[in-house]
Amino acid sequence: MKRIFAAMAALCLMASGVTHADTLSKIKSSKKIAIAIDLGAAPFGSYDNDMREVGSDVDTAKLIAGGLGVDLQIVPVTSTNRIPFLLTGKVDAVISQFGITDERKKVVAYSLPYASVPVILAGPPDAAIKEWADLAGKSVVVTRGTNNDLDVTRNAPAGTNIVRYDDDATSMTAIISGQYDLFATSPALINTINTKNPALKLDRKFVIRDLPFGVGLRKQDTDLKESIDGIIRTNLSDGKLSAIYQTWHKETLPESVLAAKQP
Amino acid sequence: MPEFGPNQFVFLLHGAVWTIALSVLSLVIGAVFAFVVALCRISGSRTVRAISAIYVQAIQGTPLMVLMLISYFGLNILGVDVPALVGATIAMTLYVSAFLGEVWRGSLLSIPRTQWEASECLGHSRAARMRHIILPQAVKISIPPTVTFMVQIVKNTSLASIIGFVELTQAGKLVNNSTFQPFVCFLCVAALYFAVCYPISLWGRHLEKQYNVVR
């Protein structure tokens, strides 16, 4: 699957000249920006009781669309297909807990980080796991195509059984239903799991890394990147992005993100 | 956190509507092409037979999911921007044409050689032979496998979720992810699939009786 998507992404790259030359003016003239969000990953993106889209990424997308003065069109994606959606011009931007990494920078451009979360390895309270070496012989759940997948694949010792699911929703279901109990993901998702199944009481075993999130953009859309960077700076300064983070992640926005505030 | 309730069920129903829409579109358009494929596969011309055989092999040898990715993202690379429904319909149509084409070819060939020859002796043209002698018999034979295939197609539409098409399975995943009640959520999804597929099976049985397939 991953290989299929990699091949698709490579094809997309070859043809990236095909996509709209000037995305920013297209957005302005159509008064609409299409943003890809994973709606299967509460609290970043999910549905509320009335099946309306909610979450920190949804609120951030609304801020960006508001800042550009256009309407927001949410396109639901998953962590595996968000890059093809962006590169083939199906969406104008990706706000989908999209971690900034060097590998991805080869194919997509990022705005300034608008949030940052640690990636943790979580497990049941009685599991004696403090570092990578303790994972040998255990099963760890990751969501395919995420940084967490890369990190675990790279660092887990031989004999670790890495269980990959196609999206966060399925990974979470596997944990909540008790099929597996170790999960490499963000603390926010672990909180969601614990509220849904309080018996699990999953806690943080160790921090894998801090992962800054940026708005994913096509490389040639430099004008759009400039506008979005400006909007992020403004909203970091007036505290709106901090408020979103506080609301959904119950923590204060890390200093590393706030550093980009408007001077 | 939301609980599974009427809103969630309505969301699933919307997904089911799209599942039905995609199934109907791909079956109707696919059937037309499948008929052409079946005729090509038994054509008198060796070239036509060879080309259609390659087509069938190529499509049957490609996973439906890859067909979806190609028709959705691939067409975009060629500069054609297709919505998810169109992308999925193209992929499913290709898939239906190859598989149903082979099913129907088998049905046509299962008509005893003597029937074809008898028709020829009566001086029927190729078209007349097909229309009056072969097809009426082949249709009967093809009913059970065709109905089975239709039910499969309904279930295969779930693969369209890969290109962001919110059909029943994807709707179920999205609801489950906000409510985290997999049991009730996926039970509803299964029930809705059943509600779509069972009438097809019943209809198939009805047709079998009507055309007296089991002799």
CSV table of C-alpha atoms in Angstrom, one decimal:
chain,number,residue,atom,x,y,z
A,1,MET,CA,0.0,0.0,0.0
A,2,LYS,CA,2.7,2.4,1.1
A,3,ARG,CA,4.6,1.5,-2.1
A,4,ILE,CA,1.6,2.3,-4.2
A,5,PHE,CA,1.2,5.7,-2.6
A,6,ALA,CA,4.9,6.3,-3.0
A,7,ALA,CA,4.6,5.5,-6.7
A,8,MET,CA,1.6,7.8,-7.0
A,9,ALA,CA,3.5,10.6,-5.2
A,10,ALA,CA,6.4,10.1,-7.6
A,11,LEU,CA,4.0,10.3,-10.6
A,12,CYS,CA,2.4,13.4,-9.1
A,13,LEU,CA,5.8,15.0,-8.7
A,14,MET,CA,6.6,14.5,-12.4
A,15,ALA,CA,3.4,16.1,-13.3
A,16,SER,CA,3.3,18.8,-10.7
A,17,GLY,CA,3.6,21.4,-13.5
A,18,VAL,CA,0.1,20.4,-14.4
A,19,THR,CA,-1.6,21.6,-11.3
A,20,HIS,CA,-2.8,25.2,-11.1
A,21,ALA,CA,0.0,27.6,-11.7
A,22,ASP,CA,-1.2,30.2,-9.3
A,23,THR,CA,-3.2,28.7,-6.4
A,24,LEU,CA,-3.5,31.9,-4.5
A,25,SER,CA,-5.2,33.9,-7.2
A,26,LYS,CA,-7.4,30.8,-7.9
A,27,ILE,CA,-8.4,30.8,-4.2
A,28,LYS,CA,-9.1,34.5,-4.2
A,29,SER,CA,-11.2,34.5,-7.4
A,30,SER,CA,-13.2,31.4,-6.5
A,31,LYS,CA,-13.6,32.7,-2.9
A,32,LYS,CA,-12.9,29.2,-1.7
A,33,ILE,CA,-10.0,27.3,-0.3
A,34,ALA,CA,-10.0,23.5,-0.3
A,35,ILE,CA,-8.2,22.1,2.8
A,36,ALA,CA,-7.5,18.5,3.4
A,37,ILE,CA,-8.2,17.4,7.0
A,38,ASP,CA,-8.1,14.0,8.6
A,39,LEU,CA,-11.5,13.7,10.2
A,40,GLY,CA,-10.6,10.4,11.8
A,41,ALA,CA,-8.3,11.7,14.4
A,42,ALA,CA,-9.9,13.4,17.4
A,43,PRO,CA,-9.0,16.0,18.8
A,44,PHE,CA,-7.3,17.2,15.6
A,45,GLY,CA,-10.3,16.5,13.4
A,46,SER,CA,-13.5,14.6,13.9
A,47,TYR,CA,-17.3,15.0,14.0
A,48,ASP,CA,-19.4,16.3,16.9
A,49,ASN,CA,-22.8,15.0,17.9
A,50,ASP,CA,-24.5,16.8,15.0
A,51,MET,CA,-21.9,15.4,12.6
A,52,ARG,CA,-20.3,18.8,12.1
A,53,GLU,CA,-16.5,18.9,11.6
A,54,VAL,CA,-14.7,19.9,14.7
A,55,GLY,CA,-11.2,19.7,16.1
A,56,SER,CA,-7.9,21.7,16.4
A,57,ASP,CA,-7.0,21.3,12.7
A,58,VAL,CA,-10.6,22.3,11.7
A,59,ASP,CA,-10.4,25.4,13.8
A,60,THR,CA,-6.9,26.2,12.4
A,61,ALA,CA,-8.3,25.7,8.9
A,62,LYS,CA,-11.1,28.1,9.6
A,63,LEU,CA,-8.6,30.7,10.9
A,64,ILE,CA,-6.6,30.4,7.7
A,65,ALA,CA,-9.6,30.6,5.4
A,66,GLY,CA,-10.9,33.6,7.5
A,67,GLY,CA,-7.5,35.2,7.2
A,68,LEU,CA,-7.6,34.9,3.4
A,69,GLY,CA,-11.2,36.1,3.4
A,70,VAL,CA,-12.5,33.1,1.6
A,71,ASP,CA,-14.9,30.2,2.4
A,72,LEU,CA,-13.5,26.9,3.7
A,73,GLN,CA,-14.1,23.7,1.9
A,74,ILE,CA,-13.1,20.7,4.0
A,75,VAL,CA,-11.9,17.6,2.1
A,76,PRO,CA,-11.7,14.6,4.4
A,77,VAL,CA,-8.4,12.6,3.9
A,78,THR,CA,-6.4,10.1,5.9
A,79,SER,CA,-2.7,10.1,6.8
A,80,THR,CA,-2.0,7.8,3.8
A,81,ASN,CA,-3.6,9.8,1.0
A,82,ARG,CA,-3.1,13.4,2.1
A,83,ILE,CA,0.1,13.9,0.0
A,84,PRO,CA,-1.4,12.6,-3.3
A,85,PHE,CA,-4.5,14.8,-2.7
A,86,LEU,CA,-2.2,17.9,-2.3
A,87,LEU,CA,0.2,17.1,-5.2
A,88,THR,CA,-2.5,16.3,-7.7
A,89,GLY,CA,-4.3,19.6,-6.9
A,90,LYS,CA,-7.4,18.0,-5.3
A,91,VAL,CA,-6.8,20.4,-2.4
A,92,ASP,CA,-5.0,23.7,-2.0
A,93,ALA,CA,-3.5,22.9,1.4
A,94,VAL,CA,-3.2,20.2,4.0
A,95,ILE,CA,-4.0,20.9,7.7
A,96,SER,CA,-4.0,17.3,8.9
A,97,GLN,CA,-1.7,16.9,11.9
A,98,PHE,CA,1.0,17.1,9.2
A,99,GLY,CA,4.3,16.8,10.9
A,100,ILE,CA,7.2,18.8,9.4
A,101,THR,CA,10.0,16.4,8.5
A,102,ASP,CA,13.0,16.5,6.2
A,103,GLU,CA,11.8,13.6,4.0
A,104,ARG,CA,8.5,15.3,3.4
A,105,LYS,CA,10.1,18.6,2.7
A,106,LYS,CA,11.5,17.0,-0.5
A,107,VAL,CA,8.0,16.8,-1.9
A,108,VAL,CA,5.9,19.4,-0.2
A,109,ALA,CA,6.4,22.9,1.3
A,110,TYR,CA,5.3,23.8,4.8
A,111,SER,CA,4.1,27.0,6.4
A,112,LEU,CA,5.4,28.1,9.8
A,113,PRO,CA,4.5,25.6,12.5
A,114,TYR,CA,1.1,26.4,13.9
A,115,ALA,CA,1.3,23.7,16.7
A,116,SER,CA,3.6,21.1,18.0
A,117,VAL,CA,2.9,17.9,19.9
A,118,PRO,CA,5.2,15.2,21.3
A,119,VAL,CA,5.0,11.8,19.8
A,120,ILE,CA,4.9,9.3,22.7
A,121,LEU,CA,4.9,5.6,23.2
A,122,ALA,CA,1.9,4.9,25.4
A,123,GLY,CA,0.9,1.6,27.2
A,124,PRO,CA,-0.9,0.2,30.2
A,125,PRO,CA,0.3,1.3,33.6
A,126,ASP,CA,1.9,-2.0,34.5
A,127,ALA,CA,4.0,-2.3,31.3
A,128,ALA,CA,7.7,-2.0,32.2
A,129,ILE,CA,8.8,0.0,29.1
A,130,LYS,CA,11.2,2.9,29.4
A,131,GLU,CA,13.1,2.8,26.1
A,132,TRP,CA,13.2,1.3,22.6
A,133,ALA,CA,15.0,-1.9,23.8
A,134,ASP,CA,12.1,-2.8,26.0
A,135,LEU,CA,9.9,-3.3,23.0
A,136,ALA,CA,11.5,-6.5,21.8
A,137,GLY,CA,9.0,-9.2,21.5
A,138,LYS,CA,6.0,-6.8,22.0
A,139,SER,CA,3.4,-5.5,19.5
A,140,VAL,CA,3.3,-1.8,18.8
A,141,VAL,CA,0.4,-0.1,16.9
A,142,VAL,CA,1.2,2.7,14.6
A,143,THR,CA,-0.8,4.4,11.9
A,144,ARG,CA,0.6,3.8,8.4
A,145,GLY,CA,2.4,6.6,6.6
A,146,THR,CA,2.8,8.7,9.7
A,147,ASN,CA,6.1,9.9,11.3
A,148,ASN,CA,5.3,7.6,14.2
A,149,ASP,CA,5.4,4.7,11.7
A,150,LEU,CA,8.8,5.9,10.5
A,151,ASP,CA,10.2,6.5,14.0
A,152,VAL,CA,9.1,3.1,15.3
A,153,THR,CA,10.2,1.3,12.1
A,154,ARG,CA,13.6,2.9,12.4
A,155,ASN,CA,14.2,2.5,16.2
A,156,ALA,CA,12.3,-0.5,17.4
A,157,PRO,CA,14.6,-3.5,18.2
A,158,ALA,CA,14.5,-6.7,16.2
A,159,GLY,CA,11.6,-8.9,17.3
A,160,THR,CA,9.2,-6.0,17.7
A,161,ASN,CA,5.9,-6.7,16.0
A,162,ILE,CA,4.8,-3.4,14.3
A,163,VAL,CA,1.1,-3.4,13.7
A,164,ARG,CA,0.1,-0.8,11.1
A,165,TYR,CA,-3.4,0.5,10.5
A,166,ASP,CA,-4.5,2.7,7.6
A,167,ASP,CA,-5.8,5.6,9.7
A,168,ASP,CA,-5.8,6.8,13.3
A,169,ALA,CA,-9.5,5.8,13.8
A,170,THR,CA,-8.7,2.2,13.1
A,171,SER,CA,-5.5,2.2,15.2
A,172,MET,CA,-7.5,3.7,18.1
A,173,THR,CA,-10.3,1.1,17.7
A,174,ALA,CA,-7.7,-1.6,17.9
A,175,ILE,CA,-6.4,-0.2,21.2
A,176,ILE,CA,-9.8,0.6,22.6
A,177,SER,CA,-11.2,-2.8,21.8
A,178,GLY,CA,-8.1,-4.3,23.6
A,179,GLN,CA,-6.5,-6.1,20.7
A,180,TYR,CA,-3.2,-4.4,21.4
A,181,ASP,CA,-2.0,-2.1,24.2
A,182,LEU,CA,1.1,-0.3,23.0
A,183,PHE,CA,0.5,2.7,20.7
A,184,ALA,CA,3.0,5.2,19.3
A,185,THR,CA,1.0,8.5,18.8
A,186,SER,CA,0.2,11.9,20.2
A,187,PRO,CA,-0.9,12.4,23.9
A,188,ALA,CA,-4.1,13.9,22.6
A,189,LEU,CA,-5.2,10.6,20.9
A,190,ILE,CA,-4.2,8.7,24.1
A,191,ASN,CA,-6.5,11.0,26.1
A,192,THR,CA,-9.3,10.3,23.7
A,193,ILE,CA,-8.7,6.6,24.1
A,194,ASN,CA,-8.7,6.9,27.9
A,195,THR,CA,-12.0,8.8,28.0
A,196,LYS,CA,-13.6,6.2,25.8
A,197,ASN,CA,-12.3,3.2,27.7
A,198,PRO,CA,-11.3,4.4,31.2
A,199,ALA,CA,-10.3,0.8,32.1
A,200,LEU,CA,-7.3,1.1,29.9
A,201,LYS,CA,-5.6,4.0,31.8
A,202,LEU,CA,-2.9,4.2,29.1
A,203,ASP,CA,0.1,6.4,30.1
A,204,ARG,CA,3.2,7.8,28.6
A,205,LYS,CA,6.1,5.4,28.6
A,206,PHE,CA,8.6,7.6,26.8
A,207,VAL,CA,8.7,10.5,24.4
A,208,ILE,CA,9.8,9.6,20.9
A,209,ARG,CA,10.2,13.2,19.6
A,210,ASP,CA,8.6,16.6,19.4
A,211,LEU,CA,6.8,17.0,16.2
A,212,PRO,CA,5.9,20.5,14.8
A,213,PHE,CA,2.8,20.7,12.6
A,214,GLY,CA,2.7,22.9,9.5
A,215,VAL,CA,0.2,23.7,6.8
A,216,GLY,CA,1.3,21.4,3.9
A,217,LEU,CA,1.5,23.2,0.5
A,218,ARG,CA,2.7,22.6,-3.0
A,219,LYS,CA,6.2,23.8,-3.5
A,220,GLN,CA,5.4,26.1,-6.3
A,221,ASP,CA,2.7,28.0,-4.3
A,222,THR,CA,5.1,30.4,-2.7
A,223,ASP,CA,2.6,33.3,-2.7
A,224,LEU,CA,0.1,31.2,-0.8
A,225,LYS,CA,2.8,30.1,1.7
A,226,GLU,CA,3.6,33.8,2.3
A,227,SER,CA,0.0,34.7,3.0
A,228,ILE,CA,-0.5,31.7,5.3
A,229,ASP,CA,2.7,32.4,7.2
A,230,GLY,CA,1.5,35.9,7.7
A,231,ILE,CA,-1.9,34.6,9.0
A,232,ILE,CA,-0.2,32.2,11.4
A,233,ARG,CA,2.1,35.0,12.7
A,234,THR,CA,-0.9,37.2,13.3
A,235,ASN,CA,-2.8,34.5,15.1
A,236,LEU,CA,0.1,33.5,17.2
A,237,SER,CA,0.5,37.1,18.3
A,238,ASP,CA,-3.2,37.6,19.2
A,239,GLY,CA,-3.4,34.3,21.0
A,240,LYS,CA,-6.0,32.6,18.8
A,241,LEU,CA,-3.8,29.6,17.9
A,242,SER,CA,-2.8,29.3,21.6
A,243,ALA,CA,-6.5,29.2,22.4
A,244,ILE,CA,-7.3,26.5,19.9
A,245,TYR,CA,-4.4,24.4,21.3
A,246,GLN,CA,-5.6,25.0,24.9
A,247,THR,CA,-9.2,24.0,24.0
A,248,TRP,CA,-8.4,20.8,22.2
A,249,HIS,CA,-5.1,19.6,23.7
A,250,LYS,CA,-5.6,20.9,27.3
A,251,GLU,CA,-2.0,22.2,27.3
A,252,THR,CA,-0.4,25.5,26.5
A,253,LEU,CA,1.1,25.9,23.0
A,254,PRO,CA,4.8,25.1,23.2
A,255,GLU,CA,7.3,28.0,23.2
A,256,SER,CA,9.0,26.6,20.0
A,257,VAL,CA,5.9,27.4,18.1
A,258,LEU,CA,5.2,30.8,19.7
A,259,ALA,CA,8.8,31.9,18.7
A,260,ALA,CA,7.5,32.7,15.2
A,261,LYS,CA,5.2,35.4,16.7
A,262,GLN,CA,5.0,38.7,14.9
A,263,PRO,CA,7.8,40.9,16.2
B,1,MET,CA,-17.7,13.1,23.2
B,2,PRO,CA,-20.6,12.3,20.8
B,3,GLU,CA,-22.6,9.1,21.4
B,4,PHE,CA,-24.0,7.0,18.6
B,5,GLY,CA,-27.5,8.4,18.0
B,6,PRO,CA,-30.0,9.4,15.2
B,7,ASN,CA,-27.5,12.0,13.7
B,8,GLN,CA,-24.9,9.3,13.4
B,9,PHE,CA,-27.3,6.9,11.8
B,10,VAL,CA,-28.5,9.5,9.3
B,11,PHE,CA,-24.8,10.1,8.4
B,12,LEU,CA,-24.5,6.3,7.8
B,13,LEU,CA,-27.7,6.4,5.6
B,14,HIS,CA,-26.1,9.2,3.5
B,15,GLY,CA,-23.1,6.9,3.1
B,16,ALA,CA,-25.4,4.1,2.1
B,17,VAL,CA,-27.0,6.3,-0.6
B,18,TRP,CA,-23.6,7.0,-2.1
B,19,THR,CA,-22.8,3.3,-2.0
B,20,ILE,CA,-26.0,2.6,-3.9
B,21,ALA,CA,-25.3,5.4,-6.3
B,22,LEU,CA,-21.8,4.2,-7.1
B,23,SER,CA,-23.0,0.6,-7.4
B,24,VAL,CA,-25.8,1.5,-9.8
B,25,LEU,CA,-23.6,3.8,-12.0
B,26,SER,CA,-20.8,1.3,-12.2
B,27,LEU,CA,-23.1,-1.7,-12.9
B,28,VAL,CA,-25.2,0.1,-15.5
B,29,ILE,CA,-22.2,1.6,-17.4
B,30,GLY,CA,-20.0,-1.4,-16.7
B,31,ALA,CA,-22.7,-3.8,-18.1
B,32,VAL,CA,-22.7,-2.0,-21.4
B,33,PHE,CA,-19.0,-2.4,-21.7
B,34,ALA,CA,-19.1,-5.9,-20.4
B,35,PHE,CA,-21.5,-6.9,-23.2
B,36,VAL,CA,-19.1,-5.4,-25.7
B,37,VAL,CA,-16.2,-7.2,-24.1
B,38,ALA,CA,-18.1,-10.5,-24.1
B,39,LEU,CA,-18.9,-10.1,-27.8
B,40,CYS,CA,-15.3,-9.1,-28.6
B,41,ARG,CA,-14.0,-12.2,-26.8
B,42,ILE,CA,-15.9,-14.5,-29.1
B,43,SER,CA,-15.5,-12.4,-32.2
B,44,GLY,CA,-14.6,-14.0,-35.5
B,45,SER,CA,-11.6,-11.7,-35.9
B,46,ARG,CA,-8.4,-12.9,-34.2
B,47,THR,CA,-7.2,-9.4,-33.6
B,48,VAL,CA,-10.3,-8.3,-31.8
B,49,ARG,CA,-10.2,-11.5,-29.7
B,50,ALA,CA,-6.5,-10.9,-28.8
B,51,ILE,CA,-7.0,-7.2,-27.9
B,52,SER,CA,-10.0,-7.9,-25.8
B,53,ALA,CA,-8.2,-10.8,-24.1
B,54,ILE,CA,-5.3,-8.5,-23.2
B,55,TYR,CA,-7.7,-5.9,-21.9
B,56,VAL,CA,-9.4,-8.5,-19.7
B,57,GLN,CA,-6.1,-9.9,-18.4
B,58,ALA,CA,-4.8,-6.4,-17.7
B,59,ILE,CA,-7.9,-5.3,-15.7
B,60,GLN,CA,-8.3,-8.7,-13.9
B,61,GLY,CA,-4.6,-8.6,-13.0
B,62,THR,CA,-4.9,-5.2,-11.4
B,63,PRO,CA,-6.3,-4.7,-7.9
B,64,LEU,CA,-9.5,-2.6,-7.9
B,65,MET,CA,-7.8,-0.3,-5.4
B,66,VAL,CA,-5.0,0.5,-7.8
B,67,LEU,CA,-7.6,1.1,-10.6
B,68,MET,CA,-9.2,3.6,-8.2
B,69,LEU,CA,-5.9,5.4,-7.5
B,70,ILE,CA,-5.1,5.5,-11.2
B,71,SER,CA,-8.4,6.9,-12.2
B,72,TYR,CA,-8.6,9.4,-9.4
B,73,PHE,CA,-5.0,10.7,-9.0
B,74,GLY,CA,-3.7,9.5,-12.4
B,75,LEU,CA,-6.2,11.3,-14.5
B,76,ASN,CA,-5.4,14.4,-12.6
B,77,ILE,CA,-1.8,14.1,-13.8
B,78,LEU,CA,-3.1,14.1,-17.4
B,79,GLY,CA,-4.8,17.4,-16.6
B,80,VAL,CA,-8.3,16.0,-16.1
B,81,ASP,CA,-9.7,16.9,-12.7
B,82,VAL,CA,-12.3,14.3,-11.8
B,83,PRO,CA,-14.5,14.4,-8.7
B,84,ALA,CA,-14.2,11.3,-6.4
B,85,LEU,CA,-17.5,9.9,-7.6
B,86,VAL,CA,-16.4,10.0,-11.3
B,87,GLY,CA,-13.0,8.6,-10.4
B,88,ALA,CA,-14.5,5.7,-8.5
B,89,THR,CA,-17.1,5.1,-11.3
B,90,ILE,CA,-14.4,4.9,-14.0
B,91,ALA,CA,-12.4,2.4,-11.9
B,92,MET,CA,-15.5,0.3,-11.1
B,93,THR,CA,-16.7,0.4,-14.7
B,94,LEU,CA,-13.4,-1.0,-15.9
B,95,TYR,CA,-13.5,-3.6,-13.2
B,96,VAL,CA,-17.1,-4.6,-14.0
B,97,SER,CA,-16.5,-4.7,-17.8
B,98,ALA,CA,-13.6,-7.1,-17.5
B,99,PHE,CA,-15.2,-9.5,-14.9
B,100,LEU,CA,-18.8,-9.4,-16.0
B,101,GLY,CA,-17.5,-9.6,-19.6
B,102,GLU,CA,-15.9,-12.9,-18.8
B,103,VAL,CA,-18.9,-14.2,-17.0
B,104,TRP,CA,-21.1,-13.4,-20.0
B,105,ARG,CA,-18.6,-14.8,-22.5
B,106,GLY,CA,-18.7,-18.1,-20.5
B,107,SER,CA,-22.5,-18.0,-20.7
B,108,LEU,CA,-22.5,-17.4,-24.4
B,109,LEU,CA,-20.0,-20.2,-25.0
B,110,SER,CA,-22.0,-22.6,-22.8
B,111,ILE,CA,-24.7,-22.7,-25.4
B,112,PRO,CA,-24.2,-25.9,-27.2
B,113,ARG,CA,-22.3,-25.7,-30.5
B,114,THR,CA,-25.3,-27.4,-32.3
B,115,GLN,CA,-27.5,-24.4,-31.5
B,116,TRP,CA,-25.0,-22.1,-33.3
B,117,GLU,CA,-24.8,-24.4,-36.2
B,118,ALA,CA,-28.5,-24.9,-36.4
B,119,SER,CA,-29.0,-21.2,-36.5
B,120,GLU,CA,-26.5,-20.9,-39.3
B,121,CYS,CA,-28.3,-23.6,-41.2
B,122,LEU,CA,-31.5,-21.6,-41.0
B,123,GLY,CA,-29.6,-18.8,-42.8
B,124,HIS,CA,-29.6,-16.4,-39.8
B,125,SER,CA,-27.1,-13.5,-39.9
B,126,ARG,CA,-24.6,-13.2,-37.0
B,127,ALA,CA,-26.8,-10.6,-35.4
B,128,ALA,CA,-30.0,-12.5,-35.8
B,129,ARG,CA,-28.4,-15.6,-34.4
B,130,MET,CA,-27.2,-13.8,-31.4
B,131,ARG,CA,-30.5,-12.0,-30.8
B,132,HIS,CA,-32.9,-14.9,-31.4
B,133,ILE,CA,-31.1,-18.1,-30.6
B,134,ILE,CA,-28.0,-17.5,-28.4
B,135,LEU,CA,-28.8,-14.6,-26.1
B,136,PRO,CA,-32.2,-15.7,-24.8
B,137,GLN,CA,-30.6,-18.9,-23.6
B,138,ALA,CA,-27.3,-17.3,-22.4
B,139,VAL,CA,-29.1,-14.7,-20.4
B,140,LYS,CA,-30.8,-17.4,-18.4
B,141,ILE,CA,-27.5,-19.1,-17.6
B,142,SER,CA,-25.9,-15.9,-16.7
B,143,ILE,CA,-28.4,-14.8,-14.1
B,144,PRO,CA,-27.0,-16.5,-11.0
B,145,PRO,CA,-23.3,-15.5,-11.6
B,146,THR,CA,-24.4,-12.0,-12.5
B,147,VAL,CA,-26.5,-11.5,-9.4
B,148,THR,CA,-23.6,-12.8,-7.2
B,149,PHE,CA,-21.3,-10.4,-9.0
B,150,MET,CA,-23.7,-7.5,-8.4
B,151,VAL,CA,-23.7,-8.2,-4.6
B,152,GLN,CA,-19.9,-8.3,-4.8
B,153,ILE,CA,-19.8,-5.0,-6.5
B,154,VAL,CA,-21.9,-3.4,-3.8
B,155,LYS,CA,-19.4,-4.5,-1.3
B,156,ASN,CA,-16.4,-3.6,-3.4
B,157,THR,CA,-17.5,0.0,-3.5
B,158,SER,CA,-16.0,0.3,0.0
B,159,LEU,CA,-12.6,0.5,-1.7
B,160,ALA,CA,-13.6,4.0,-3.0
B,161,SER,CA,-12.9,5.3,0.5
B,162,ILE,CA,-9.2,5.3,-0.5
B,163,ILE,CA,-9.9,8.2,-2.7
B,164,GLY,CA,-11.8,10.1,-0.2
B,165,PHE,CA,-15.3,9.0,-1.3
B,166,VAL,CA,-17.5,8.9,1.7
B,167,GLU,CA,-19.6,5.8,1.1
B,168,LEU,CA,-21.0,3.4,3.7
B,169,THR,CA,-17.8,1.9,5.0
B,170,GLN,CA,-16.0,5.3,5.1
B,171,ALA,CA,-19.0,6.9,6.8
B,172,GLY,CA,-18.9,4.0,9.4
B,173,LYS,CA,-15.2,4.7,10.0
B,174,LEU,CA,-15.8,8.4,10.5
B,175,VAL,CA,-18.7,7.8,12.9
B,176,ASN,CA,-16.8,5.2,14.8
B,177,ASN,CA,-13.8,7.5,15.1
B,178,SER,CA,-15.9,10.3,16.7
B,179,THR,CA,-18.0,8.0,18.9
B,180,PHE,CA,-15.7,5.1,19.5
B,181,GLN,CA,-18.5,2.6,19.7
B,182,PRO,CA,-17.3,0.2,17.1
B,183,PHE,CA,-19.8,-2.5,18.0
B,184,VAL,CA,-23.0,-0.5,17.5
B,185,CYS,CA,-21.5,1.5,14.6
B,186,PHE,CA,-20.2,-1.3,12.5
B,187,LEU,CA,-23.3,-3.4,13.3
B,188,CYS,CA,-25.4,-0.7,11.7
B,189,VAL,CA,-23.0,-0.6,8.7
B,190,ALA,CA,-23.3,-4.3,8.3
B,191,ALA,CA,-27.1,-4.1,8.6
B,192,LEU,CA,-27.2,-1.4,6.0
B,193,TYR,CA,-25.1,-3.5,3.6
B,194,PHE,CA,-27.4,-6.4,4.2
B,195,ALA,CA,-30.4,-4.2,3.5
B,196,VAL,CA,-28.9,-3.3,0.2
B,197,CYS,CA,-27.6,-6.7,-0.9
B,198,TYR,CA,-30.4,-9.0,0.3
B,199,PRO,CA,-33.0,-7.5,-2.0
B,200,ILE,CA,-30.6,-8.0,-4.9
B,201,SER,CA,-30.3,-11.7,-4.0
B,202,LEU,CA,-34.1,-12.0,-3.7
B,203,TRP,CA,-34.5,-10.4,-7.0
B,204,GLY,CA,-32.0,-12.8,-8.5
B,205,ARG,CA,-33.9,-15.7,-7.1
B,206,HIS,CA,-37.1,-14.3,-8.5
B,207,LEU,CA,-35.5,-14.0,-11.9
B,208,GLU,CA,-34.2,-17.5,-11.8
B,209,LYS,CA,-37.7,-18.7,-11.1
B,210,GLN,CA,-39.2,-16.5,-13.7
B,211,TYR,CA,-36.8,-17.7,-16.4
B,212,ASN,CA,-36.9,-21.2,-15.2
B,213,VAL,CA,-33.1,-21.4,-14.9
B,214,VAL,CA,-33.0,-24.6,-12.9
B,215,ARG,CA,-34.4,-27.1,-15.3
